[in-house]
Amino acid sequence: MTEQFDEYRIDGPARLPLKFADTVERFNLLHFTFETGRWIAAWTGSLEDAAPMPLRIESACVFGHVFNSRQCDCGFQLYEASRRIAEGGRGLIIYALDQDARGLGTAAHFEIYRMRQVEQLDTEEVFDRLGAELDVRDYSPVITILRHLGLDSIHLLSNNAKRVRFLESHGITVTKESLVAPMDVHNMSTLMLELEDLGYEMDFRTHADWLAPLQAKVADDPQRTAALLIVDNERVLWEEQAPLWGLRSRLTAPDPGTAARSVLYLTDMPRLDEIAEYGRWGVPVVVVAHAYIAPALRTAAEEAGVRLVDWARRNAWTSPRPQWELTEQRADGAVYTRDDAARLVATGVEVDAESGWESIAYAEAGAADRG
């Protein structure tokens, strides 16, 4: 239950010229200390004006705000809101110093990245491991700060409809304006997670939306696979289906002008040689409908400059779909096994598109007999 704070400490004010883009505006800043954490209120312009006060409520993000990470939209949102406020000459930023990682803290933020990147855990698995909800932030101090400043009508700069409902439940009159970051290959997965998991008000397709219809086309035939190449998360460059081992030779490299903005979707796991080829194309992101990606494949992707994204969240296969797993790397190639079968992809050897077979041994040899 949200509570009002009767006791809190205020430090300041400080008055500073702050620069955003080409605009320098003098802001007043106050530091608030509550039992639940520290907050900063920074505003410019009159607090007595009858027009709604532009407001950005921002939670700390050490990666986005301090190190300018391109993987999240935190830096963009804070800077863009501040720029709009500075250029408009009036507005308020309420900054939660202790709500990094949606309220779990900076140490947890590092641990979340470790679990995602090293252990390959999905969002739900990460927060189960932490024993925490996806968002544990407490916005109670915001109401106290607004009351202290004498504000009861605001223009919220946010994609989060829950914040509107929260403010209105405390008698604040609210209008809202979105702050959607331009999507690119670096931040797209984070923005899609915000849309899928938090219900933020953003209008774009997620990896799940691209994968689902592609999976449906090969769901009844585990011997066939499919690929889809899109650019700017909106335009389809091509879509192909083929036997599992014949897909790569049917795919065409994107134009160099669009390669860096493209994403390749695969219904099945790629091979090492395929990942290397996608890297030579300049495709920065490859998305697969699987939760687990073998370490050797992740290493190959890093060496190729490809970000290999697992997206089994809403796209996990509902029927068995065995994958060819890399089990041995040799001087003459890589050995893949599935059930009791084994195959060798020799270094520098193309797979025949029509038959789906590599051009040299081990065809369909028993895994135990491949040596």
Coordinates of C-alpha atoms in Angstrom, one line a residue:
M1 CA 0.0 0.0 0.0
T2 CA 1.3 3.4 -1.0
E3 CA 2.0 5.7 2.0
Q4 CA 2.7 9.3 2.4
F5 CA 5.9 10.2 4.3
D6 CA 5.6 12.5 7.3
E7 CA 9.3 12.5 7.9
Y8 CA 12.0 13.0 5.3
R9 CA 15.2 15.1 5.0
I10 CA 15.7 17.8 2.3
D11 CA 19.2 19.0 1.3
G12 CA 19.7 22.1 -0.9
P13 CA 18.6 23.8 -2.9
A14 CA 21.3 24.0 -5.5
R15 CA 20.9 26.1 -8.6
L16 CA 22.9 25.0 -11.7
P17 CA 23.1 25.7 -15.4
L18 CA 22.4 22.4 -17.1
K19 CA 23.1 21.8 -20.8
F20 CA 21.0 19.5 -23.1
A21 CA 21.7 19.6 -26.8
D22 CA 22.3 23.3 -27.6
T23 CA 20.2 24.6 -24.7
V24 CA 21.6 25.8 -21.3
E25 CA 18.9 26.2 -18.7
R26 CA 19.2 27.0 -15.0
F27 CA 17.7 24.2 -12.8
N28 CA 16.8 24.2 -9.1
L29 CA 17.7 20.9 -7.4
L30 CA 16.7 19.4 -4.1
H31 CA 17.9 16.2 -2.5
F32 CA 15.3 14.1 -0.6
T33 CA 16.1 11.3 1.8
F34 CA 13.3 8.9 2.7
E35 CA 13.4 5.7 4.7
T36 CA 13.1 3.8 1.4
G37 CA 15.8 5.7 -0.5
R38 CA 17.2 8.9 -2.0
W39 CA 15.6 11.1 -4.6
I40 CA 16.5 14.3 -6.5
A41 CA 14.0 16.8 -7.8
A42 CA 15.4 19.1 -10.5
W43 CA 13.1 21.7 -12.1
T44 CA 13.2 24.8 -14.2
G45 CA 10.5 27.4 -14.8
S46 CA 7.7 28.4 -12.5
L47 CA 6.1 26.0 -10.0
E48 CA 3.1 28.3 -9.8
D49 CA 2.1 28.2 -13.4
A50 CA -1.4 26.8 -14.0
A51 CA -0.4 24.8 -17.0
P52 CA 0.5 21.1 -16.3
M53 CA 4.1 20.7 -15.2
P54 CA 6.2 18.5 -17.6
L55 CA 7.5 15.6 -15.5
R56 CA 10.0 12.8 -16.1
I57 CA 10.2 10.2 -13.3
E58 CA 13.6 8.4 -13.8
S59 CA 15.1 5.5 -12.0
A60 CA 18.9 5.2 -11.8
C61 CA 20.6 3.1 -14.4
V62 CA 24.4 2.9 -14.1
F63 CA 24.8 1.3 -17.5
G64 CA 22.6 3.7 -19.4
H65 CA 23.1 7.0 -17.5
V66 CA 26.8 6.7 -16.6
F67 CA 28.4 4.4 -19.2
N68 CA 26.0 5.4 -22.1
S69 CA 25.1 1.8 -22.8
R70 CA 23.3 1.3 -26.2
Q71 CA 21.6 -1.9 -25.0
C72 CA 18.9 0.0 -23.0
D73 CA 16.8 3.1 -23.5
C74 CA 17.5 4.6 -20.1
G75 CA 20.1 7.1 -21.3
F76 CA 17.9 8.2 -24.2
Q77 CA 14.8 8.7 -22.1
L78 CA 16.6 10.8 -19.4
Y79 CA 18.4 12.9 -22.0
E80 CA 15.4 13.4 -24.3
A81 CA 13.1 14.3 -21.4
S82 CA 15.7 16.8 -20.1
R83 CA 16.2 18.3 -23.5
R84 CA 12.5 18.8 -24.0
I85 CA 12.2 20.4 -20.6
A86 CA 15.2 22.7 -21.1
E87 CA 14.0 23.8 -24.5
G88 CA 10.5 24.4 -23.2
G89 CA 11.9 26.4 -20.3
R90 CA 9.7 24.6 -17.7
G91 CA 9.6 21.1 -16.3
L92 CA 10.6 18.7 -13.5
I93 CA 12.8 15.6 -13.3
I94 CA 12.4 13.3 -10.3
Y95 CA 15.3 11.0 -10.1
A96 CA 15.4 7.8 -7.9
L97 CA 19.0 7.3 -6.9
D98 CA 18.5 3.9 -5.4
Q99 CA 16.2 2.2 -7.9
D100 CA 18.7 0.8 -10.3
A101 CA 17.6 -2.5 -11.9
R102 CA 13.9 -1.6 -11.4
G103 CA 14.5 -1.2 -7.7
L104 CA 16.9 -4.1 -7.0
G105 CA 20.0 -2.0 -6.9
T106 CA 23.2 -1.7 -8.9
A107 CA 24.8 -5.0 -7.6
A108 CA 21.7 -6.9 -8.8
H109 CA 21.9 -5.1 -12.1
F110 CA 25.4 -6.6 -12.7
E111 CA 24.2 -10.0 -11.5
I112 CA 21.2 -9.9 -13.9
Y113 CA 23.6 -9.3 -16.8
R114 CA 25.9 -12.1 -15.7
M115 CA 23.0 -14.6 -15.5
R116 CA 21.7 -13.5 -18.9
Q117 CA 25.0 -13.5 -20.7
V118 CA 27.0 -16.2 -18.9
E119 CA 24.2 -18.6 -17.8
Q120 CA 21.9 -17.7 -20.7
L121 CA 18.9 -17.4 -18.4
D122 CA 15.6 -15.9 -19.7
T123 CA 14.0 -13.0 -17.8
E124 CA 11.6 -15.2 -15.9
E125 CA 14.5 -17.5 -14.8
V126 CA 16.7 -14.6 -13.8
F127 CA 14.1 -13.1 -11.5
D128 CA 13.1 -16.5 -10.1
R129 CA 16.8 -16.9 -9.2
L130 CA 16.9 -13.5 -7.5
G131 CA 13.6 -14.3 -5.7
A132 CA 12.3 -10.9 -6.9
E133 CA 9.5 -9.5 -9.0
L134 CA 10.2 -8.0 -12.4
D135 CA 9.6 -4.4 -11.1
V136 CA 9.9 -3.7 -7.3
R137 CA 10.1 0.1 -7.5
D138 CA 8.2 2.1 -5.0
Y139 CA 7.0 5.5 -6.3
S140 CA 5.5 6.7 -3.0
P141 CA 8.1 9.4 -2.6
V142 CA 7.1 10.9 -5.9
I143 CA 3.7 11.9 -4.4
T144 CA 5.4 13.5 -1.4
I145 CA 7.8 15.4 -3.6
L146 CA 5.0 16.7 -5.8
R147 CA 3.1 17.8 -2.7
H148 CA 6.1 19.5 -1.3
L149 CA 6.6 21.5 -4.6
G150 CA 2.9 22.3 -4.7
L151 CA 2.2 20.5 -7.9
D152 CA -1.1 18.7 -8.7
S153 CA -1.3 18.8 -12.5
I154 CA 1.5 17.3 -14.6
H155 CA 2.3 16.3 -18.1
L156 CA 4.1 13.0 -17.8
L157 CA 6.9 12.0 -20.2
S158 CA 6.7 8.2 -20.1
N159 CA 5.8 5.0 -21.9
N160 CA 4.5 3.5 -18.7
A161 CA 0.7 3.6 -18.3
K162 CA 1.0 2.3 -14.8
R163 CA 2.6 5.5 -13.7
V164 CA -0.4 7.5 -15.0
R165 CA -2.8 5.3 -13.0
F166 CA -0.6 5.6 -9.9
L167 CA -0.4 9.4 -10.0
E168 CA -4.2 9.7 -10.7
S169 CA -5.0 7.5 -7.8
H170 CA -3.4 10.1 -5.6
G171 CA -5.4 13.0 -7.0
I172 CA -2.8 14.2 -9.5
T173 CA -4.2 15.4 -12.9
V174 CA -2.2 13.7 -15.6
T175 CA -1.6 14.0 -19.4
K176 CA 1.0 11.8 -21.0
E177 CA 3.5 12.0 -23.8
S178 CA 5.6 9.0 -25.0
L179 CA 9.3 8.8 -25.0
V180 CA 10.1 5.9 -27.3
A181 CA 13.8 5.5 -28.2
P182 CA 14.7 5.0 -31.8
M183 CA 15.1 1.2 -32.2
D184 CA 18.4 -0.2 -33.4
V185 CA 20.2 -3.6 -33.3
H186 CA 21.7 -2.8 -29.9
N187 CA 18.6 -1.9 -27.9
M188 CA 15.8 -3.8 -29.8
S189 CA 15.8 -6.8 -27.5
T190 CA 15.5 -4.6 -24.4
L191 CA 12.7 -2.5 -25.9
M192 CA 10.9 -5.7 -26.9
L193 CA 11.2 -7.1 -23.4
E194 CA 9.7 -3.9 -22.0
L195 CA 6.8 -4.2 -24.4
E196 CA 6.2 -8.0 -23.7
D197 CA 7.0 -8.1 -20.0
L198 CA 6.0 -4.6 -18.7
G199 CA 3.3 -3.7 -21.1
Y200 CA 4.9 -0.3 -22.0
E201 CA 3.0 1.7 -24.6
M202 CA 5.2 1.2 -27.7
D203 CA 4.1 0.3 -31.2
F204 CA 6.4 -2.1 -32.9
R205 CA 6.8 -5.9 -33.6
T206 CA 8.9 -8.0 -31.3
H207 CA 11.1 -11.0 -32.0
A208 CA 8.1 -13.2 -31.0
D209 CA 5.9 -11.6 -33.7
W210 CA 8.5 -12.3 -36.4
L211 CA 9.3 -15.8 -35.3
A212 CA 5.8 -17.2 -34.7
P213 CA 4.6 -17.3 -38.3
L214 CA 8.0 -18.5 -39.5
Q215 CA 7.8 -21.4 -37.0
A216 CA 4.3 -22.3 -38.1
K217 CA 5.5 -22.9 -41.6
V218 CA 7.8 -25.7 -40.5
A219 CA 6.3 -26.9 -37.3
D220 CA 5.0 -30.1 -38.8
D221 CA 8.3 -31.1 -40.4
P222 CA 11.4 -31.1 -38.1
Q223 CA 13.5 -32.0 -41.2
R224 CA 12.8 -28.5 -42.7
T225 CA 13.9 -25.2 -41.4
A226 CA 13.2 -21.6 -42.3
A227 CA 14.8 -18.2 -42.2
L228 CA 13.6 -14.6 -42.4
L229 CA 15.7 -11.5 -42.9
I230 CA 14.2 -8.1 -41.9
V231 CA 15.6 -4.6 -41.9
D232 CA 14.7 -1.8 -39.4
N233 CA 12.2 -4.1 -37.7
E234 CA 9.7 -3.5 -40.4
R235 CA 10.7 -4.5 -43.9
V236 CA 11.1 -8.2 -45.1
L237 CA 14.2 -8.6 -47.3
W238 CA 13.6 -12.3 -47.9
E239 CA 12.1 -15.5 -46.5
E240 CA 13.4 -19.0 -47.3
Q241 CA 12.6 -22.7 -46.4
A242 CA 14.9 -25.7 -47.0
P243 CA 16.0 -29.1 -45.7
L244 CA 17.9 -28.6 -42.4
W245 CA 21.4 -28.8 -43.9
G246 CA 20.6 -27.1 -47.2
L247 CA 19.3 -23.7 -45.9
R248 CA 22.5 -21.7 -46.0
S249 CA 23.1 -22.2 -49.7
R250 CA 19.6 -20.8 -50.5
L251 CA 20.2 -17.6 -48.6
T252 CA 21.5 -14.4 -50.1
A253 CA 23.6 -11.7 -48.4
P254 CA 21.8 -8.4 -47.8
D255 CA 23.0 -5.3 -49.5
P256 CA 25.9 -3.7 -47.6
G257 CA 23.8 -0.6 -47.0
T258 CA 21.1 -2.5 -45.1
A259 CA 23.1 -5.3 -43.6
A260 CA 24.0 -3.4 -40.4
R261 CA 20.3 -2.7 -39.8
S262 CA 19.1 -6.2 -40.4
V263 CA 18.1 -9.1 -38.2
L264 CA 18.1 -12.8 -39.3
Y265 CA 15.4 -15.0 -37.7
L266 CA 16.0 -18.8 -37.7
T267 CA 13.6 -21.6 -36.7
D268 CA 16.6 -23.9 -35.9
M269 CA 20.1 -23.5 -34.5
P270 CA 22.7 -22.5 -37.1
R271 CA 26.0 -24.3 -37.6
L272 CA 29.4 -22.7 -36.9
D273 CA 30.1 -22.2 -40.6
E274 CA 26.7 -20.5 -41.1
I275 CA 27.3 -18.1 -38.2
A276 CA 30.7 -17.2 -39.7
E277 CA 29.0 -16.5 -43.0
Y278 CA 26.4 -14.3 -41.5
G279 CA 29.2 -12.4 -39.8
R280 CA 30.8 -11.9 -43.2
W281 CA 27.5 -10.6 -44.6
G282 CA 27.6 -7.9 -41.8
V283 CA 24.3 -9.1 -40.2
P284 CA 24.6 -8.0 -36.5
V285 CA 21.8 -10.0 -34.9
V286 CA 20.6 -13.6 -35.4
V287 CA 17.6 -14.7 -33.4
V288 CA 16.7 -18.3 -32.7
A289 CA 13.6 -19.8 -31.2
H290 CA 15.5 -21.7 -28.5
A291 CA 16.4 -21.1 -24.9
Y292 CA 19.9 -22.8 -24.9
I293 CA 22.8 -21.8 -27.2
A294 CA 25.9 -24.0 -26.9
P295 CA 29.0 -22.1 -25.6
A296 CA 31.0 -23.0 -28.8
L297 CA 28.3 -21.4 -30.9
R298 CA 28.2 -18.3 -28.8
T299 CA 32.0 -18.1 -29.1
A300 CA 31.8 -18.4 -32.8
A301 CA 29.1 -15.7 -32.9
E302 CA 31.3 -13.3 -30.9
E303 CA 34.3 -14.0 -33.2
A304 CA 32.0 -13.3 -36.2
G305 CA 30.7 -10.0 -34.7
V306 CA 27.2 -11.5 -34.5
R307 CA 24.9 -11.1 -31.5
L308 CA 23.1 -14.5 -31.1
V309 CA 19.8 -14.0 -29.3
D310 CA 17.7 -16.8 -27.8
W311 CA 14.0 -16.0 -27.9
A312 CA 12.1 -19.0 -26.7
R313 CA 10.0 -17.0 -24.3
R314 CA 6.7 -17.1 -26.2
N315 CA 8.2 -19.1 -29.0
A316 CA 9.4 -22.4 -27.4
W317 CA 8.5 -25.3 -29.6
T318 CA 5.5 -27.1 -28.3
S319 CA 6.3 -30.4 -30.0
P320 CA 9.7 -32.2 -29.9
R321 CA 12.2 -30.6 -32.3
P322 CA 15.7 -32.2 -31.9
Q323 CA 18.6 -30.1 -32.9
W324 CA 22.0 -31.0 -34.3
E325 CA 24.5 -30.4 -31.6
L326 CA 28.1 -29.6 -32.0
T327 CA 30.0 -32.4 -30.2
E328 CA 33.5 -32.3 -31.7
Q329 CA 35.7 -29.8 -33.4
R330 CA 38.4 -31.3 -35.6
A331 CA 41.1 -30.1 -37.8
D332 CA 39.1 -31.1 -40.9
G333 CA 35.7 -29.8 -39.7
A334 CA 33.0 -30.0 -37.0
V335 CA 31.0 -33.0 -36.0
Y336 CA 27.3 -32.6 -35.2
T337 CA 25.1 -35.3 -33.6
R338 CA 21.4 -35.8 -33.2
D339 CA 20.0 -38.9 -31.5
D340 CA 22.1 -41.8 -32.9
A341 CA 23.2 -40.0 -36.1
A342 CA 26.3 -37.9 -36.8
R343 CA 27.5 -35.6 -39.5
L344 CA 30.7 -33.8 -40.4
V345 CA 30.8 -30.4 -41.9
A346 CA 34.3 -30.2 -43.4
T347 CA 36.1 -26.9 -43.4
G348 CA 35.5 -25.0 -46.6
V349 CA 33.0 -27.5 -48.0
E350 CA 29.6 -26.3 -49.1
V351 CA 26.4 -28.3 -48.3
D352 CA 24.4 -29.3 -51.3
A353 CA 21.1 -27.3 -51.4
E354 CA 19.0 -29.9 -53.0
S355 CA 19.9 -33.0 -51.1
G356 CA 20.8 -31.3 -47.8
W357 CA 23.9 -33.4 -47.5
E358 CA 27.5 -32.2 -47.0
S359 CA 29.8 -33.3 -49.8
I360 CA 32.0 -35.6 -47.7
A361 CA 31.7 -38.3 -44.9
Y362 CA 29.9 -38.8 -42.3
A363 CA 26.5 -38.7 -43.9
E364 CA 24.1 -40.7 -41.7
A365 CA 26.6 -42.8 -39.7
G366 CA 25.8 -44.0 -36.2
A367 CA 27.2 -41.6 -33.7
A368 CA 29.1 -44.5 -32.1
D369 CA 30.7 -45.4 -35.4
R370 CA 31.8 -42.0 -36.6
G371 CA 35.5 -42.3 -35.4

